[in-house]
PDB file of C-alpha atoms in Angstrom:
ATOM      1  CA  ALA A   1      -0.116   0.093  -0.030  1.00  0.00           C
ATOM      2  CA  ALA A   2       2.966   2.337   0.671  1.00  0.00           C
ATOM      3  CA  ALA A   3       4.580   1.758  -2.395  1.00  0.00           C
ATOM      4  CA  ALA A   4       1.202   2.002  -3.976  1.00  0.00           C
ATOM      5  CA  LYS A   5       0.795   5.671  -2.578  1.00  0.00           C
ATOM      6  CA  LYS A   6       4.285   7.006  -3.573  1.00  0.00           C
ATOM      7  CA  GLY A   7       3.486   5.719  -6.875  1.00  0.00           C
ATOM      8  CA  ALA A   8       0.449   7.538  -7.389  1.00  0.00           C
ATOM      9  CA  GLU A   9       2.045  10.868  -5.837  1.00  0.00           C
ATOM     10  CA  ALA A  10       4.898  10.100  -8.247  1.00  0.00           C
ATOM     11  CA  GLY A  11       2.504   9.941 -10.996  1.00  0.00           C
ATOM     12  CA  ALA A  12       0.669  13.210 -10.040  1.00  0.00           C
ATOM     13  CA  GLY A  13       4.111  14.962  -9.677  1.00  0.00           C
ATOM     14  CA  GLY A  14       4.961  14.102 -12.991  1.00  0.00           C
ATOM     15  CA  GLY A  15       1.546  15.210 -14.385  1.00  0.00           C
ATOM     16  CA  GLU A  16       2.275  18.490 -12.760  1.00  0.00           C
ATOM     17  CA  ALA A  17       5.632  18.582 -14.176  1.00  0.00           C
ATOM     18  CA  ALA A  18       4.283  17.917 -17.645  1.00  0.00           C
ATOM     19  CA  ALA A  19       1.506  20.511 -17.055  1.00  0.00           C
ATOM     20  CA  ALA A  20       4.309  23.145 -15.948  1.00  0.00           C
ATOM     21  CA  LYS A  21       5.877  22.697 -19.030  1.00  0.00           C
ATOM     22  CA  PRO A  22       4.118  23.554 -22.214  1.00  0.00           C
ATOM     23  CA  THR A  23       4.932  21.804 -25.143  1.00  0.00           C
ATOM     24  CA  SER A  24       3.251  24.566 -27.715  1.00  0.00           C
ATOM     25  CA  LYS A  25       2.140  28.008 -27.733  1.00  0.00           C
ATOM     26  CA  LEU A  26      -1.524  26.981 -27.461  1.00  0.00           C
ATOM     27  CA  GLU A  27      -1.066  25.363 -24.284  1.00  0.00           C
ATOM     28  CA  ALA A  28       0.793  28.413 -23.041  1.00  0.00           C
ATOM     29  CA  ALA A  29      -2.026  30.487 -23.728  1.00  0.00           C
ATOM     30  CA  ARG A  30      -4.499  28.139 -22.145  1.00  0.00           C
ATOM     31  CA  ALA A  31      -2.417  27.901 -19.023  1.00  0.00           C
ATOM     32  CA  ALA A  32      -2.303  31.742 -18.786  1.00  0.00           C
ATOM     33  CA  ALA A  33      -5.962  31.589 -19.280  1.00  0.00           C
ATOM     34  CA  THR A  34      -6.202  29.392 -16.466  1.00  0.00           C
ATOM     35  CA  ALA A  35      -3.849  30.982 -14.238  1.00  0.00           C
ATOM     36  CA  GLN A  36      -5.828  34.132 -14.647  1.00  0.00           C
ATOM     37  CA  ALA A  37      -9.216  32.554 -13.876  1.00  0.00           C
ATOM     38  CA  GLY A  38      -7.880  30.998 -10.799  1.00  0.00           C
ATOM     39  CA  SER A  39      -6.596  34.100  -9.196  1.00  0.00           C
ATOM     40  CA  PRO A  40      -8.302  35.912  -6.339  1.00  0.00           C
ATOM     41  CA  ALA A  41      -9.434  39.184  -8.487  1.00  0.00           C
ATOM     42  CA  ALA A  42     -11.344  36.664 -10.963  1.00  0.00           C
ATOM     43  CA  LYS A  43     -12.652  34.606  -7.608  1.00  0.00           C
ATOM     44  CA  LYS A  44     -13.939  37.659  -6.606  1.00  0.00           C
ATOM     45  CA  GLU A  45     -16.252  38.539  -9.639  1.00  0.00           C
ATOM     46  CA  PRO A  46     -18.802  35.774 -10.343  1.00  0.00           C
ATOM     47  CA  LYS A  47     -19.025  34.494 -14.196  1.00  0.00           C
ATOM     48  CA  GLY A  48     -21.346  36.094 -16.125  1.00  0.00           C
ATOM     49  CA  ALA A  49     -21.033  39.252 -14.069  1.00  0.00           C
ATOM     50  CA  SER A  50     -19.390  41.280 -16.554  1.00  0.00           C
ATOM     51  CA  ALA A  51     -21.387  39.809 -19.449  1.00  0.00           C
ATOM     52  CA  SER A  52     -24.627  41.066 -17.581  1.00  0.00           C
ATOM     53  CA  ALA A  53     -23.109  44.397 -17.060  1.00  0.00           C
ATOM     54  CA  ALA A  54     -22.523  44.605 -20.605  1.00  0.00           C
ATOM     55  CA  THR A  55     -25.952  43.543 -21.703  1.00  0.00           C
ATOM     56  CA  LYS A  56     -28.147  45.404 -19.098  1.00  0.00           C
ATOM     57  CA  PRO A  57     -28.998  48.829 -20.073  1.00  0.00           C
ATOM     58  CA  THR A  58     -27.982  51.911 -18.479  1.00  0.00           C
ATOM     59  CA  ARG A  59     -30.453  54.653 -17.254  1.00  0.00           C
ATOM     60  CA  PRO A  60     -29.223  57.823 -18.655  1.00  0.00           C
ATOM     61  CA  ALA A  61     -27.947  60.204 -15.888  1.00  0.00           C
ATOM     62  CA  ALA A  62     -30.751  62.839 -14.926  1.00  0.00           C
ATOM     63  CA  LYS A  63     -29.707  66.246 -16.865  1.00  0.00           C
ATOM     64  CA  PRO A  64     -28.953  68.846 -14.545  1.00  0.00           C
ATOM     65  CA  GLU A  65     -31.524  71.462 -13.960  1.00  0.00           C
ATOM     66  CA  ARG A  66     -31.032  74.748 -15.941  1.00  0.00           C
ATOM     67  CA  PRO A  67     -30.881  77.545 -13.538  1.00  0.00           C
ATOM     68  CA  LYS A  68     -33.394  80.292 -14.603  1.00  0.00           C
ATOM     69  CA  SER A  69     -32.031  83.348 -15.850  1.00  0.00           C
ATOM     70  CA  ALA A  70     -32.243  86.582 -14.107  1.00  0.00           C
ATOM     71  CA  GLY A  71     -34.274  88.065 -16.779  1.00  0.00           C
ATOM     72  CA  ALA A  72     -36.811  85.833 -17.118  1.00  0.00           C
ATOM     73  CA  GLY A  73     -37.649  85.909 -13.449  1.00  0.00           C
ATOM     74  CA  ALA A  74     -37.683  89.384 -13.373  1.00  0.00           C
ATOM     75  CA  ALA A  75     -39.873  89.859 -16.918  1.00  0.00           C
ATOM     76  CA  GLY A  76     -43.103  90.380 -14.851  1.00  0.00           C
ATOM     77  CA  PRO A  77     -42.375  92.565 -12.171  1.00  0.00           C
ATOM     78  CA  THR A  78     -40.121  95.042 -14.444  1.00  0.00           C
ATOM     79  CA  ARG A  79     -43.166  95.397 -16.897  1.00  0.00           C
ATOM     80  CA  ARG A  80     -45.384  96.031 -14.062  1.00  0.00           C
ATOM     81  CA  THR A  81     -43.089  98.532 -12.833  1.00  0.00           C
ATOM     82  CA  PHE A  82     -42.696 100.316 -16.177  1.00  0.00           C
ATOM     83  CA  PHE A  83     -46.391 100.372 -16.659  1.00  0.00           C
ATOM     84  CA  LEU A  84     -46.918 102.097 -13.098  1.00  0.00           C
ATOM     85  CA  LEU A  85     -44.188 104.442 -13.742  1.00  0.00           C
ATOM     86  CA  THR A  86     -45.711 105.533 -16.843  1.00  0.00           C
ATOM     87  CA  TRP A  87     -48.920 106.081 -15.418  1.00  0.00           C
ATOM     88  CA  PHE A  88     -47.739 107.895 -12.463  1.00  0.00           C
ATOM     89  CA  GLY A  89     -45.822 109.813 -14.872  1.00  0.00           C
ATOM     90  CA  VAL A  90     -48.650 111.031 -17.086  1.00  0.00           C
ATOM     91  CA  ALA A  91     -50.873 111.767 -14.232  1.00  0.00           C
ATOM     92  CA  TRP A  92     -48.035 113.998 -12.520  1.00  0.00           C
ATOM     93  CA  ALA A  93     -47.870 115.788 -15.791  1.00  0.00           C
ATOM     94  CA  ALA A  94     -51.426 116.500 -16.202  1.00  0.00           C
ATOM     95  CA  PHE A  95     -51.367 117.631 -12.624  1.00  0.00           C
ATOM     96  CA  ILE A  96     -48.438 120.184 -13.472  1.00  0.00           C
ATOM     97  CA  ALA A  97     -50.463 121.219 -16.546  1.00  0.00           C
ATOM     98  CA  GLY A  98     -53.726 121.893 -14.609  1.00  0.00           C
ATOM     99  CA  CYS A  99     -51.853 123.759 -11.786  1.00  0.00           C
ATOM    100  CA  SER A 100     -50.177 125.929 -14.586  1.00  0.00           C
ATOM    101  CA  ALA A 101     -53.175 126.551 -16.348  1.00  0.00           C
ATOM    102  CA  ALA A 102     -54.804 127.606 -12.948  1.00  0.00           C
ATOM    103  CA  VAL A 103     -52.201 130.134 -12.289  1.00  0.00           C
ATOM    104  CA  LEU A 104     -51.902 131.820 -15.791  1.00  0.00           C
ATOM    105  CA  ALA A 105     -55.636 132.037 -15.588  1.00  0.00           C
ATOM    106  CA  GLY A 106     -55.369 133.959 -12.135  1.00  0.00           C
ATOM    107  CA  VAL A 107     -52.550 136.074 -13.493  1.00  0.00           C
ATOM    108  CA  ARG A 108     -54.466 136.755 -16.938  1.00  0.00           C
ATOM    109  CA  PHE A 109     -57.596 137.937 -14.494  1.00  0.00           C
ATOM    110  CA  LEU A 110     -55.262 140.415 -12.750  1.00  0.00           C
ATOM    111  CA  TYR A 111     -54.938 142.632 -16.218  1.00  0.00           C
ATOM    112  CA  PRO A 112     -58.064 144.172 -17.425  1.00  0.00           C
ATOM    113  CA  ASN A 113     -59.596 142.688 -20.941  1.00  0.00           C
ATOM    114  CA  VAL A 114     -58.373 145.415 -23.842  1.00  0.00           C
ATOM    115  CA  LEU A 115     -60.636 145.368 -26.842  1.00  0.00           C
ATOM    116  CA  GLU A 116     -59.544 146.438 -30.126  1.00  0.00           C
ATOM    117  CA  GLU A 117     -62.733 148.066 -31.548  1.00  0.00           C
ATOM    118  CA  PRO A 118     -62.789 150.613 -34.402  1.00  0.00           C
ATOM    119  CA  PRO A 119     -63.145 154.216 -33.371  1.00  0.00           C
ATOM    120  CA  SER A 120     -66.523 155.626 -32.696  1.00  0.00           C
ATOM    121  CA  VAL A 121     -66.003 158.681 -34.514  1.00  0.00           C
ATOM    122  CA  PHE A 122     -64.702 158.163 -38.456  1.00  0.00           C
ATOM    123  CA  LYS A 123     -64.649 160.061 -41.836  1.00  0.00           C
ATOM    124  CA  VAL A 124     -65.931 158.885 -45.176  1.00  0.00           C
ATOM    125  CA  GLY A 125     -64.816 161.475 -47.619  1.00  0.00           C
ATOM    126  CA  PRO A 126     -66.355 164.763 -49.088  1.00  0.00           C
ATOM    127  CA  PRO A 127     -70.242 164.692 -49.434  1.00  0.00           C
ATOM    128  CA  ASP A 128     -70.306 165.029 -53.293  1.00  0.00           C
ATOM    129  CA  ARG A 129     -68.607 161.493 -53.944  1.00  0.00           C
ATOM    130  CA  PHE A 130     -72.072 160.006 -52.823  1.00  0.00           C
ATOM    131  CA  GLU A 131     -74.558 159.824 -55.417  1.00  0.00           C
ATOM    132  CA  GLU A 132     -78.159 160.139 -55.245  1.00  0.00           C
ATOM    133  CA  GLY A 133     -80.118 157.123 -54.360  1.00  0.00           C
ATOM    134  CA  ASN A 134     -77.316 155.043 -53.808  1.00  0.00           C
ATOM    135  CA  VAL A 135     -76.523 152.951 -50.414  1.00  0.00           C
ATOM    136  CA  TYR A 136     -72.881 152.486 -49.561  1.00  0.00           C
ATOM    137  CA  GLU A 137     -71.646 149.221 -48.000  1.00  0.00           C
ATOM    138  CA  GLN A 138     -68.097 149.933 -47.477  1.00  0.00           C
ATOM    139  CA  TRP A 139     -68.290 150.747 -43.733  1.00  0.00           C
ATOM    140  CA  LYS A 140     -70.533 147.749 -42.930  1.00  0.00           C
ATOM    141  CA  ASN A 141     -68.209 145.012 -41.754  1.00  0.00           C
ATOM    142  CA  GLU A 142     -65.647 147.367 -40.061  1.00  0.00           C
ATOM    143  CA  TYR A 143     -68.002 149.893 -38.515  1.00  0.00           C
ATOM    144  CA  GLY A 144     -71.370 148.538 -39.200  1.00  0.00           C
ATOM    145  CA  VAL A 145     -72.708 151.283 -40.996  1.00  0.00           C
ATOM    146  CA  TRP A 146     -74.709 152.238 -44.087  1.00  0.00           C
ATOM    147  CA  LEU A 147     -74.364 155.489 -45.565  1.00  0.00           C
ATOM    148  CA  VAL A 148     -77.522 156.596 -47.612  1.00  0.00           C
ATOM    149  CA  ARG A 149     -78.020 159.249 -49.974  1.00  0.00           C
ATOM    150  CA  ASN A 150     -81.738 159.578 -50.591  1.00  0.00           C
ATOM    151  CA  ASN A 151     -84.051 162.713 -52.146  1.00  0.00           C
ATOM    152  CA  GLY A 152     -81.226 165.198 -51.254  1.00  0.00           C
ATOM    153  CA  ALA A 153     -80.321 163.953 -47.776  1.00  0.00           C
ATOM    154  CA  LEU A 154     -77.254 161.873 -46.357  1.00  0.00           C
ATOM    155  CA  TYR A 155     -77.808 159.668 -43.497  1.00  0.00           C
ATOM    156  CA  ALA A 156     -76.067 156.731 -41.724  1.00  0.00           C
ATOM    157  CA  ILE A 157     -77.946 153.825 -40.871  1.00  0.00           C
ATOM    158  CA  ARG A 158     -76.933 151.344 -38.031  1.00  0.00           C
ATOM    159  CA  SER A 159     -76.797 147.802 -39.542  1.00  0.00           C
ATOM    160  CA  VAL A 160     -78.459 145.867 -36.633  1.00  0.00           C
ATOM    161  CA  CYS A 161     -82.009 144.752 -36.879  1.00  0.00           C
ATOM    162  CA  THR A 162     -84.330 146.006 -34.088  1.00  0.00           C
ATOM    163  CA  HIS A 163     -86.102 142.474 -33.968  1.00  0.00           C
ATOM    164  CA  LEU A 164     -83.237 140.410 -32.422  1.00  0.00           C
ATOM    165  CA  GLY A 165     -80.135 142.019 -33.457  1.00  0.00           C
ATOM    166  CA  CYS A 166     -78.953 140.433 -36.586  1.00  0.00           C
ATOM    167  CA  THR A 167     -77.560 142.027 -39.657  1.00  0.00           C
ATOM    168  CA  PRO A 168     -79.802 142.665 -42.225  1.00  0.00           C
ATOM    169  CA  ASN A 169     -78.669 142.750 -46.103  1.00  0.00           C
ATOM    170  CA  TRP A 170     -78.984 145.413 -48.546  1.00  0.00           C
ATOM    171  CA  LEU A 171     -81.000 143.959 -51.608  1.00  0.00           C
ATOM    172  CA  GLU A 172     -80.435 146.085 -54.575  1.00  0.00           C
ATOM    173  CA  ALA A 173     -82.686 144.650 -56.960  1.00  0.00           C
ATOM    174  CA  GLU A 174     -85.330 144.824 -54.569  1.00  0.00           C
ATOM    175  CA  GLN A 175     -84.474 148.617 -52.985  1.00  0.00           C
ATOM    176  CA  LYS A 176     -84.465 147.084 -49.333  1.00  0.00           C
ATOM    177  CA  PHE A 177     -83.015 145.975 -46.282  1.00  0.00           C
ATOM    178  CA  LYS A 178     -83.791 142.279 -45.470  1.00  0.00           C
ATOM    179  CA  CYS A 179     -82.749 140.619 -42.410  1.00  0.00           C
ATOM    180  CA  PRO A 180     -81.792 136.602 -42.575  1.00  0.00           C
ATOM    181  CA  CYS A 181     -83.045 135.600 -39.564  1.00  0.00           C
ATOM    182  CA  HIS A 182     -86.487 136.447 -39.335  1.00  0.00           C
ATOM    183  CA  GLY A 183     -87.340 138.069 -42.708  1.00  0.00           C
ATOM    184  CA  SER A 184     -87.823 141.817 -41.408  1.00  0.00           C
ATOM    185  CA  GLY A 185     -87.821 143.996 -44.155  1.00  0.00           C
ATOM    186  CA  PHE A 186     -87.004 147.712 -44.075  1.00  0.00           C
ATOM    187  CA  ARG A 187     -87.045 150.432 -46.481  1.00  0.00           C
ATOM    188  CA  LYS A 188     -84.200 152.470 -47.926  1.00  0.00           C
ATOM    189  CA  THR A 189     -85.012 155.160 -45.245  1.00  0.00           C
ATOM    190  CA  GLY A 190     -84.635 152.380 -42.479  1.00  0.00           C
ATOM    191  CA  VAL A 191     -88.302 152.318 -41.888  1.00  0.00           C
ATOM    192  CA  ASN A 192     -89.574 148.868 -41.445  1.00  0.00           C
ATOM    193  CA  PHE A 193     -92.632 147.481 -43.539  1.00  0.00           C
ATOM    194  CA  GLU A 194     -92.457 143.694 -43.138  1.00  0.00           C
ATOM    195  CA  GLY A 195     -91.557 140.964 -40.931  1.00  0.00           C
ATOM    196  CA  PRO A 196     -91.450 140.774 -36.870  1.00  0.00           C
ATOM    197  CA  ALA A 197     -89.244 143.979 -36.427  1.00  0.00           C
ATOM    198  CA  PRO A 198     -91.264 146.488 -34.184  1.00  0.00           C
ATOM    199  CA  ARG A 199     -89.332 149.489 -35.299  1.00  0.00           C
ATOM    200  CA  PRO A 200     -87.413 151.200 -37.761  1.00  0.00           C
ATOM    201  CA  LEU A 201     -83.368 150.961 -38.048  1.00  0.00           C
ATOM    202  CA  GLU A 202     -81.579 153.405 -35.819  1.00  0.00           C
ATOM    203  CA  ARG A 203     -79.548 155.946 -37.397  1.00  0.00           C
ATOM    204  CA  TYR A 204     -75.872 157.441 -36.463  1.00  0.00           C
ATOM    205  CA  ALA A 205     -75.040 160.919 -36.063  1.00  0.00           C
ATOM    206  CA  ILE A 206     -73.474 162.729 -39.161  1.00  0.00           C
ATOM    207  CA  ALA A 207     -72.015 166.053 -39.902  1.00  0.00           C
ATOM    208  CA  ILE A 208     -69.856 168.069 -42.204  1.00  0.00           C
ATOM    209  CA  ALA A 209     -66.123 168.007 -40.519  1.00  0.00           C
ATOM    210  CA  ASP A 210     -64.199 171.388 -40.536  1.00  0.00           C
ATOM    211  CA  ASP A 211     -62.031 169.636 -43.340  1.00  0.00           C
ATOM    212  CA  GLY A 212     -65.221 169.234 -45.453  1.00  0.00           C
ATOM    213  CA  GLN A 213     -65.431 165.517 -45.203  1.00  0.00           C
ATOM    214  CA  VAL A 214     -68.715 163.711 -43.894  1.00  0.00           C
ATOM    215  CA  GLN A 215     -67.914 162.368 -40.531  1.00  0.00           C
ATOM    216  CA  ILE A 216     -70.240 159.829 -38.475  1.00  0.00           C
ATOM    217  CA  ASP A 217     -70.398 159.721 -34.902  1.00  0.00           C
ATOM    218  CA  LYS A 218     -71.464 156.255 -33.670  1.00  0.00           C
ATOM    219  CA  SER A 219     -71.646 157.244 -29.985  1.00  0.00           C
ATOM    220  CA  LYS A 220     -74.889 159.039 -30.915  1.00  0.00           C
ATOM    221  CA  LYS A 221     -77.993 156.994 -32.125  1.00  0.00           C
ATOM    222  CA  PHE A 222     -81.124 158.333 -33.155  1.00  0.00           C
ATOM    223  CA  GLN A 223     -84.500 156.428 -33.271  1.00  0.00           C
ATOM    224  CA  GLN A 224     -87.808 157.375 -35.778  1.00  0.00           C
ATOM    225  CA  GLU A 225     -90.599 156.666 -33.353  1.00  0.00           C
ATOM    226  CA  LEU A 226     -89.009 159.129 -31.008  1.00  0.00           C
ATOM    227  CA  GLY A 227     -88.998 161.810 -33.678  1.00  0.00           C
ATOM    228  CA  GLN A 228     -85.228 161.880 -33.677  1.00  0.00           C
ATOM    229  CA  TRP A 229     -84.405 161.802 -37.255  1.00  0.00           C
ATOM    230  CA  THR A 230     -84.162 165.408 -37.776  1.00  0.00           C
ATOM    231  CA  GLU A 231     -81.327 167.674 -39.059  1.00  0.00           C
ATOM    232  CA  GLU A 232     -81.193 169.644 -35.922  1.00  0.00           C
ATOM    233  CA  ASN A 233     -80.320 166.444 -34.124  1.00  0.00           C
ATOM    234  CA  GLY A 234     -77.813 165.655 -36.518  1.00  0.00           C
ATOM    235  CA  ALA A 235     -79.701 162.292 -37.622  1.00  0.00           C
ATOM    236  CA  VAL A 236     -79.201 163.584 -41.323  1.00  0.00           C
ATOM    237  CA  ILE A 237     -77.582 166.427 -43.263  1.00  0.00           C
ATOM    238  CA  LYS A 238     -78.805 168.222 -46.423  1.00  0.00           C
ATOM    239  CA  VAL A 239     -76.605 167.936 -49.712  1.00  0.00           C
ATOM    240  CA  GLY A 240     -76.841 169.702 -53.093  1.00  0.00           C
TER     241      GLY A 240
END
């Protein structure tokens, strides 16, 4: 039995010696792979671990959240602030404008109103320039006067209707003064004959000035119904 055990050990030793000495490159590569598989690092990793790790799908890493920009977060408040400032500016400007207008009105109130009115006394030229039967309207717009030569007399008629104060028009074809407001009609002498006018047109004072020109004085008015249309009062002058 002892001899058989020694023979077996000798056979095993012979086999290990034969294995330790590879006879070809292929056997040397196999021996290296076997030695690597028997190493401690290979024992720690179970078989198939690397294959499963390679085949197992990996979860993609979560993308880092992008930080919000300061401009995006502040867009709302900035817009609101802009509108608030705009309306505040408009309101303030309106307030300043109102105060300025009030101050100007107060200052203007301290000064008297000056109305540029034409003089009440004016001259119209020599009496021989006016022909018989004519109505002259050159001074109607500026002075509100018609100058009439009729039946050898020269007089100045005030161009204001005695009904409601409208301005009549001279109608040459009809030889009358006609009010456009309510239809009152006046003859060449100024006497009313149609429409609602209650009395004749008024006349202004007329005279021959020192320089020989016809002078009209609007500060003096004469009414026919009061018997004032006389040469003595200055309501008419006689011409040749």
